[in-house]
Short mmCIF file of C-alpha atoms in Angstrom, two decimals:
data_model
loop_
_atom_site.label_atom_id
_atom_site.label_comp_id
_atom_site.label_asym_id
_atom_site.label_seq_id
_atom_site.Cartn_x
_atom_site.Cartn_y
_atom_site.Cartn_z
CA MET Y 159 211.30 -71.93 32.54
CA SER Y 160 209.74 -75.05 31.44
CA LYS Y 161 206.97 -74.73 28.96
CA LEU Y 162 203.55 -76.10 29.92
CA THR Y 163 202.25 -78.43 27.19
CA ARG Y 164 199.41 -80.82 26.71
CA ARG Y 165 201.96 -83.76 26.81
CA SER Y 166 203.45 -82.52 30.08
CA LEU Y 167 199.95 -82.13 31.80
CA MET Y 168 199.05 -85.79 30.47
CA ALA Y 169 202.42 -87.06 31.96
CA GLY Y 170 201.60 -85.44 35.31
CA SER Y 171 198.13 -86.88 35.61
CA THR Y 172 199.53 -90.29 34.93
CA ALA Y 173 202.26 -89.99 37.49
CA LEU Y 174 199.57 -88.91 40.04
CA ALA Y 175 197.40 -91.83 39.16
CA MET Y 176 200.32 -94.30 39.60
CA THR Y 177 201.18 -93.01 43.03
CA GLY Y 178 197.66 -93.84 44.25
CA LEU Y 179 197.16 -90.05 45.11
CA ASN Y 180 194.00 -89.55 42.83
CA PHE Y 181 191.01 -88.03 44.45
CA PRO Y 182 188.16 -90.12 45.56
CA ASN Y 183 185.02 -90.17 43.37
CA SER Y 184 182.78 -87.52 44.64
CA ALA Y 185 179.68 -89.72 43.44
CA SER Y 186 180.35 -92.04 46.12
CA ALA Y 187 179.30 -89.47 48.95
CA THR Y 188 176.55 -90.57 51.12
CA ALA Y 189 176.13 -87.59 53.47
CA PRO Y 190 172.32 -86.72 53.57
CA ALA Y 191 171.12 -83.16 52.54
CA ALA Y 192 170.66 -81.03 55.58
CA SER Y 193 167.26 -79.49 54.09
CA ARG Y 194 167.44 -76.39 56.45
CA GLN Y 195 169.49 -73.43 56.98
CA VAL Y 196 172.02 -72.77 59.92
CA PRO Y 197 171.02 -70.26 62.47
CA GLY Y 198 170.25 -66.78 61.02
CA VAL Y 199 172.18 -64.41 63.31
CA TYR Y 200 174.47 -61.36 62.03
CA ARG Y 201 176.13 -58.87 64.47
CA HIS Y 202 176.95 -55.39 63.47
CA LYS Y 203 178.60 -52.61 65.50
CA VAL Y 204 177.15 -49.24 66.04
CA GLY Y 205 179.52 -47.11 67.92
CA GLU Y 206 179.84 -48.80 71.36
CA PHE Y 207 176.51 -50.61 70.72
CA GLU Y 208 176.19 -54.18 69.18
CA VAL Y 209 173.26 -54.70 66.94
CA THR Y 210 172.21 -58.38 66.24
CA ALA Y 211 169.72 -59.10 63.40
CA VAL Y 212 167.95 -62.20 64.33
CA ASN Y 213 165.99 -64.11 61.52
CA ASP Y 214 162.56 -65.09 62.42
CA GLY Y 215 162.08 -67.08 59.32
CA ALA Y 216 160.00 -66.08 56.12
CA GLY Y 217 156.56 -66.20 54.71
CA LYS Y 218 155.80 -67.13 51.06
CA ARG Y 219 152.74 -65.79 49.49
CA PRO Y 220 151.35 -66.16 45.85
CA LEU Y 221 151.64 -62.91 43.95
CA ASP Y 222 148.53 -61.66 42.62
CA ALA Y 223 147.01 -58.15 41.63
CA SER Y 224 146.07 -57.32 45.10
CA PHE Y 225 149.55 -57.19 46.60
CA VAL Y 226 150.29 -53.80 45.25
CA ARG Y 227 147.17 -51.84 45.14
CA ASN Y 228 148.27 -49.00 42.71
CA ALA Y 229 150.28 -50.79 40.10
CA GLU Y 230 149.56 -53.30 37.40
CA LEU Y 231 150.55 -56.89 38.27
CA GLU Y 232 152.55 -57.02 35.01
CA ASP Y 233 154.72 -54.00 36.21
CA VAL Y 234 155.14 -55.65 39.63
CA GLN Y 235 156.23 -58.96 37.82
CA LYS Y 236 158.74 -56.95 35.86
CA ALA Y 237 160.29 -55.47 38.92
CA LEU Y 238 160.63 -58.93 40.45
CA GLU Y 239 162.06 -60.37 37.34
CA ALA Y 240 164.76 -57.38 37.27
CA ALA Y 241 165.65 -58.32 40.65
CA PHE Y 242 166.04 -62.01 39.70
CA LEU Y 243 163.10 -63.17 41.86
CA PRO Y 244 160.22 -65.45 40.95
CA THR Y 245 157.30 -63.66 39.44
CA ASP Y 246 154.46 -65.89 40.78
CA THR Y 247 155.42 -66.07 44.45
CA LEU Y 248 156.98 -63.60 47.05
CA THR Y 249 159.29 -64.50 49.98
CA ILE Y 250 159.09 -62.03 52.74
CA SER Y 251 161.70 -62.23 55.52
CA TYR Y 252 160.99 -61.28 59.27
CA THR Y 253 164.16 -59.93 61.09
CA PRO Y 254 163.74 -58.62 64.60
CA ILE Y 255 166.67 -56.59 65.99
CA VAL Y 256 168.58 -57.02 69.39
CA ILE Y 257 170.45 -53.80 70.69
CA ASN Y 258 172.99 -54.43 73.44
CA THR Y 259 173.84 -50.83 74.76
CA GLY Y 260 176.18 -52.16 77.33
CA SER Y 261 173.64 -51.52 80.10
CA ARG Y 262 170.55 -52.59 78.43
CA LEU Y 263 169.53 -55.69 76.19
CA VAL Y 264 166.76 -54.41 73.85
CA LEU Y 265 164.76 -56.48 71.37
CA VAL Y 266 162.90 -54.55 68.61
CA ASP Y 267 159.69 -56.39 67.50
CA THR Y 268 159.04 -60.05 68.42
CA GLY Y 269 158.39 -61.72 65.15
CA THR Y 270 155.43 -64.09 64.21
CA GLY Y 271 155.58 -66.41 67.27
CA THR Y 272 153.79 -69.67 66.73
CA ALA Y 273 151.20 -68.29 64.25
CA ASN Y 274 153.26 -68.78 61.03
CA PRO Y 275 154.67 -72.37 60.27
CA SER Y 276 157.37 -70.83 58.35
CA GLY Y 277 158.21 -68.08 60.98
CA GLY Y 278 158.71 -68.44 64.73
CA GLN Y 279 162.38 -68.94 64.63
CA LEU Y 280 163.22 -65.99 66.83
CA MET Y 281 163.77 -68.12 70.13
CA SER Y 282 165.87 -70.72 68.55
CA ASN Y 283 168.00 -68.06 66.83
CA LEU Y 284 168.33 -66.13 69.97
CA GLU Y 285 169.70 -69.25 71.58
CA ALA Y 286 172.11 -69.82 68.78
CA ALA Y 287 173.22 -66.21 69.23
CA GLY Y 288 173.95 -66.90 72.87
CA ILE Y 289 171.10 -64.52 74.14
CA ASP Y 290 168.87 -65.48 76.84
CA ALA Y 291 165.34 -64.57 76.49
CA LYS Y 292 165.31 -63.85 80.31
CA ALA Y 293 168.03 -61.37 79.74
CA ILE Y 294 165.92 -59.19 77.48
CA ASP Y 295 165.07 -56.19 79.80
CA THR Y 296 163.30 -54.06 77.14
CA VAL Y 297 160.96 -55.05 74.15
CA ILE Y 298 160.20 -52.05 71.85
CA ILE Y 299 157.37 -52.64 69.46
CA THR Y 300 157.23 -50.50 66.23
CA HIS Y 301 153.50 -51.44 65.33
CA PHE Y 302 150.87 -53.95 66.11
CA HIS Y 303 150.78 -56.26 63.08
CA GLY Y 304 150.95 -59.98 63.96
CA ASP Y 305 154.33 -60.49 62.60
CA HIS Y 306 155.73 -57.88 65.05
CA ILE Y 307 153.76 -58.76 68.20
CA GLY Y 308 153.11 -62.38 67.78
CA GLY Y 309 156.19 -63.54 69.54
CA LEU Y 310 155.68 -61.56 72.68
CA ARG Y 311 153.79 -64.74 74.02
CA ASP Y 312 154.84 -68.34 73.71
CA ALA Y 313 152.51 -71.22 72.84
CA ALA Y 314 151.29 -71.44 76.31
CA GLY Y 315 150.33 -67.84 76.30
CA GLU Y 316 153.09 -66.70 78.66
CA LEU Y 317 155.46 -63.88 78.20
CA ALA Y 318 158.26 -64.93 76.11
CA PHE Y 319 160.56 -62.29 77.55
CA PRO Y 320 159.32 -62.35 81.35
CA ASN Y 321 161.69 -59.95 82.68
CA ALA Y 322 161.45 -57.34 79.83
CA GLU Y 323 159.67 -53.92 80.13
CA ILE Y 324 157.24 -53.72 77.00
CA MET Y 325 157.20 -50.43 75.39
CA VAL Y 326 154.85 -49.40 72.41
CA PRO Y 327 154.02 -46.08 70.44
CA GLU Y 328 151.17 -44.18 72.01
CA ALA Y 329 149.59 -43.52 68.72
CA GLU Y 330 149.49 -47.27 67.83
CA TRP Y 331 147.97 -48.23 71.19
CA ALA Y 332 145.29 -45.56 71.08
CA PHE Y 333 144.16 -46.88 67.77
CA TRP Y 334 144.23 -50.72 68.32
CA MET Y 335 142.99 -50.54 71.88
CA ASP Y 336 139.97 -48.31 70.99
CA GLU Y 337 136.76 -50.21 71.31
CA GLY Y 338 135.09 -48.01 68.80
CA GLU Y 339 137.76 -48.68 66.27
CA ALA Y 340 137.48 -52.35 66.93
CA SER Y 341 133.60 -52.30 66.32
CA ARG Y 342 133.95 -50.44 63.06
CA ALA Y 343 136.89 -52.50 61.46
CA PRO Y 344 136.34 -54.08 58.35
CA GLU Y 345 136.16 -57.90 58.38
CA GLY Y 346 139.71 -58.40 57.24
CA ARG Y 347 141.04 -56.32 60.20
CA LYS Y 348 139.06 -57.73 62.90
CA ALA Y 349 141.42 -60.53 63.55
CA ASN Y 350 144.29 -58.23 64.19
CA PHE Y 351 142.10 -56.32 66.82
CA GLU Y 352 141.48 -59.68 68.59
CA LEU Y 353 145.27 -60.43 68.44
CA VAL Y 354 146.29 -57.30 69.91
CA ARG Y 355 143.91 -57.81 72.82
CA LYS Y 356 145.14 -61.46 73.25
CA ILE Y 357 148.76 -60.34 73.43
CA PHE Y 358 148.66 -57.34 75.51
CA GLY Y 359 145.35 -57.83 77.40
CA PRO Y 360 146.68 -59.76 80.25
CA SER Y 361 149.62 -57.39 80.96
CA VAL Y 362 147.87 -53.90 80.00
CA LYS Y 363 149.07 -52.36 83.25
CA ASP Y 364 152.61 -53.12 82.50
CA VAL Y 365 152.84 -51.83 78.91
CA LYS Y 366 154.61 -48.42 78.67
CA ARG Y 367 153.73 -46.11 75.86
CA PHE Y 368 155.99 -43.56 74.33
CA GLU Y 369 155.45 -40.58 71.95
CA ALA Y 370 157.29 -40.03 68.77
CA ASP Y 371 160.21 -37.85 68.85
CA THR Y 372 161.24 -39.01 72.24
CA GLU Y 373 164.17 -41.07 73.52
CA VAL Y 374 162.74 -44.53 74.25
CA VAL Y 375 165.96 -45.86 75.93
CA ALA Y 376 169.25 -44.14 76.03
CA GLY Y 377 170.48 -43.98 72.52
CA VAL Y 378 167.19 -45.04 70.84
CA THR Y 379 164.81 -42.41 69.69
CA ALA Y 380 161.36 -42.92 68.13
CA ILE Y 381 160.33 -41.29 64.81
CA ALA Y 382 156.77 -41.06 63.62
CA ALA Y 383 156.33 -43.00 60.38
CA TYR Y 384 152.65 -43.26 60.17
CA GLY Y 385 150.45 -44.72 57.22
CA HIS Y 386 151.50 -48.36 57.35
CA THR Y 387 149.41 -48.35 60.56
CA PRO Y 388 148.20 -45.51 62.44
CA GLY Y 389 151.04 -45.34 64.85
CA HIS Y 390 153.88 -47.04 62.84
CA THR Y 391 157.06 -45.94 64.40
CA ILE Y 392 160.88 -46.23 63.34
CA LEU Y 393 163.81 -46.01 65.58
CA ARG Y 394 167.20 -44.29 65.32
CA VAL Y 395 169.89 -45.99 67.15
CA SER Y 396 172.90 -43.83 67.97
CA SER Y 397 176.19 -44.40 69.73
CA GLY Y 398 178.87 -41.83 69.57
CA SER Y 399 178.92 -40.56 65.96
CA ASP Y 400 177.56 -43.77 64.47
CA GLU Y 401 173.90 -44.57 63.82
CA ILE Y 402 171.37 -47.04 62.26
CA VAL Y 403 167.88 -46.56 61.46
CA LEU Y 404 165.53 -49.20 62.07
CA LEU Y 405 162.87 -48.89 59.21
CA ALA Y 406 160.34 -51.39 60.52
CA ASP Y 407 157.79 -51.75 57.81
CA THR Y 408 158.39 -48.38 56.12
CA THR Y 409 158.93 -50.73 53.17
CA ASN Y 410 157.99 -54.18 52.41
CA HIS Y 411 160.19 -56.04 50.01
CA PRO Y 412 162.82 -53.62 48.71
CA ALA Y 413 162.73 -54.99 45.19
CA LEU Y 414 159.28 -53.54 44.96
CA PHE Y 415 158.73 -50.65 47.53
CA VAL Y 416 162.34 -49.27 47.76
CA ARG Y 417 162.75 -49.39 43.86
CA HIS Y 418 159.14 -47.94 43.60
CA PRO Y 419 158.35 -45.92 46.83
CA THR Y 420 154.87 -44.68 45.59
CA TRP Y 421 153.65 -48.24 45.32
CA GLN Y 422 151.28 -49.21 48.07
CA ALA Y 423 151.43 -52.55 49.58
CA VAL Y 424 148.35 -54.43 50.73
CA PHE Y 425 149.31 -54.19 54.40
CA ASP Y 426 149.56 -50.36 54.17
CA MET Y 427 146.46 -49.29 56.20
CA ASP Y 428 146.65 -45.80 54.72
CA GLY Y 429 148.23 -46.30 51.42
CA ASP Y 430 148.87 -42.58 50.45
CA MET Y 431 150.19 -41.68 53.74
CA ALA Y 432 152.50 -44.80 53.78
CA ALA Y 433 153.80 -43.84 50.35
CA GLU Y 434 154.42 -40.26 51.58
CA THR Y 435 156.19 -41.55 54.68
CA ARG Y 436 158.24 -43.96 52.58
CA ARG Y 437 159.74 -41.32 50.28
CA ARG Y 438 160.36 -38.82 53.29
CA VAL Y 439 162.27 -41.58 55.17
CA LEU Y 440 164.09 -42.93 52.24
CA ASP Y 441 165.11 -39.32 51.19
CA MET Y 442 166.43 -38.81 54.77
CA VAL Y 443 168.50 -41.86 55.09
CA ALA Y 444 169.76 -41.68 51.60
CA ALA Y 445 171.01 -38.06 52.17
CA GLU Y 446 172.39 -38.90 55.53
CA ARG Y 447 174.14 -42.10 54.13
CA VAL Y 448 173.12 -43.78 57.48
CA THR Y 449 172.94 -47.50 57.67
CA VAL Y 450 169.26 -48.86 57.88
CA ALA Y 451 167.66 -52.24 58.89
CA GLY Y 452 164.42 -53.34 57.32
CA PHE Y 453 162.20 -55.83 58.92
CA HIS Y 454 161.27 -57.33 55.74
CA PHE Y 455 164.52 -56.88 53.81
CA PRO Y 456 166.44 -60.09 52.90
CA PHE Y 457 168.56 -61.43 55.73
CA PRO Y 458 170.63 -60.01 57.27
CA ALA Y 459 168.34 -57.08 56.42
CA ILE Y 460 171.03 -54.27 56.98
CA GLY Y 461 172.33 -51.88 54.25
CA HIS Y 462 172.15 -48.49 52.88
CA ILE Y 463 169.58 -46.78 50.69
CA ALA Y 464 170.94 -45.00 47.55
CA LYS Y 465 168.95 -42.59 45.44
CA ASP Y 466 168.32 -43.68 41.81
CA GLY Y 467 166.18 -41.56 39.66
CA GLU Y 468 162.67 -41.42 40.91
CA GLY Y 469 163.29 -44.49 43.17
CA TYR Y 470 166.14 -45.89 45.56
CA ASP Y 471 168.27 -48.94 45.67
CA LEU Y 472 169.09 -51.07 48.70
CA VAL Y 473 172.81 -51.51 49.01
CA PRO Y 474 173.52 -54.49 51.25
CA ILE Y 475 176.34 -54.28 53.81
CA VAL Y 476 179.54 -56.16 53.25
CA TRP Y 477 179.61 -59.15 55.51
CA GLN Y 478 182.14 -58.65 58.28
CA PRO Y 479 183.50 -61.84 59.93
CA LYS Y 480 184.90 -59.88 62.84
CA LEU Y 481 183.32 -56.92 64.56
#
């Protein structure tokens, strides 16, 4: 076996240069930077169902003491630093889910629509995934915050999924459509009452309401997860012996609210109930070792929840190039 030496390496590089086979200088590249991501789509198999995570973009907000209501800003910043994240801003992703059951094409939540300049990417990413908006035959809404219902209508105010049956939690509908609740709403919540009426008002008669603990469509069961909003609902998707639980907004960013389930986000309408629900749900999915999807988890927003001391960890799934 020949011995590799510095002299032999130098001789080899000289020979390569003499043959004219040396590599081009990378500094001469002139290709412009893309400045944007490729389409955000990820498919996951659940039994016979195909579940597609479709990115709707992300929102970035300054981090201040109001974001976590019952924790010191310094502790929140330490949690972000431990997760290798900036400590002055927080990027929050939006990821609706499409479930192809073989007989139905179901969209769960519709993203921000045109309201958020850094969101509103659902339609373009559906197209990139080969999913026609007109082919969606069921839209299930988990709760009525704007980043979940904003995409139900397009910029012209028309239904974005014109052939879809719209299904919403009964408890959520009862709260947001109640005129008494709207009249008593604090100033910061009035805009959401107005949005709910703008989104659902023209099609009230066509909106179907469902109760918790019922099968919404075949293989998709609603589970009450109240607190974040009065009717916030998560979904258990089952095919054969395989399942995925769609957590909706049970937790916001996992580096904060999965690791620290008692923390209450500024978006939680009933913070104590939301924290109680969060621990109950995270205990359940951790014990069952079931796959989960979180609307605000980093894309593709699918993984598992593992118990870790007083908190939990999000364990992302391994990217599968082939289903």
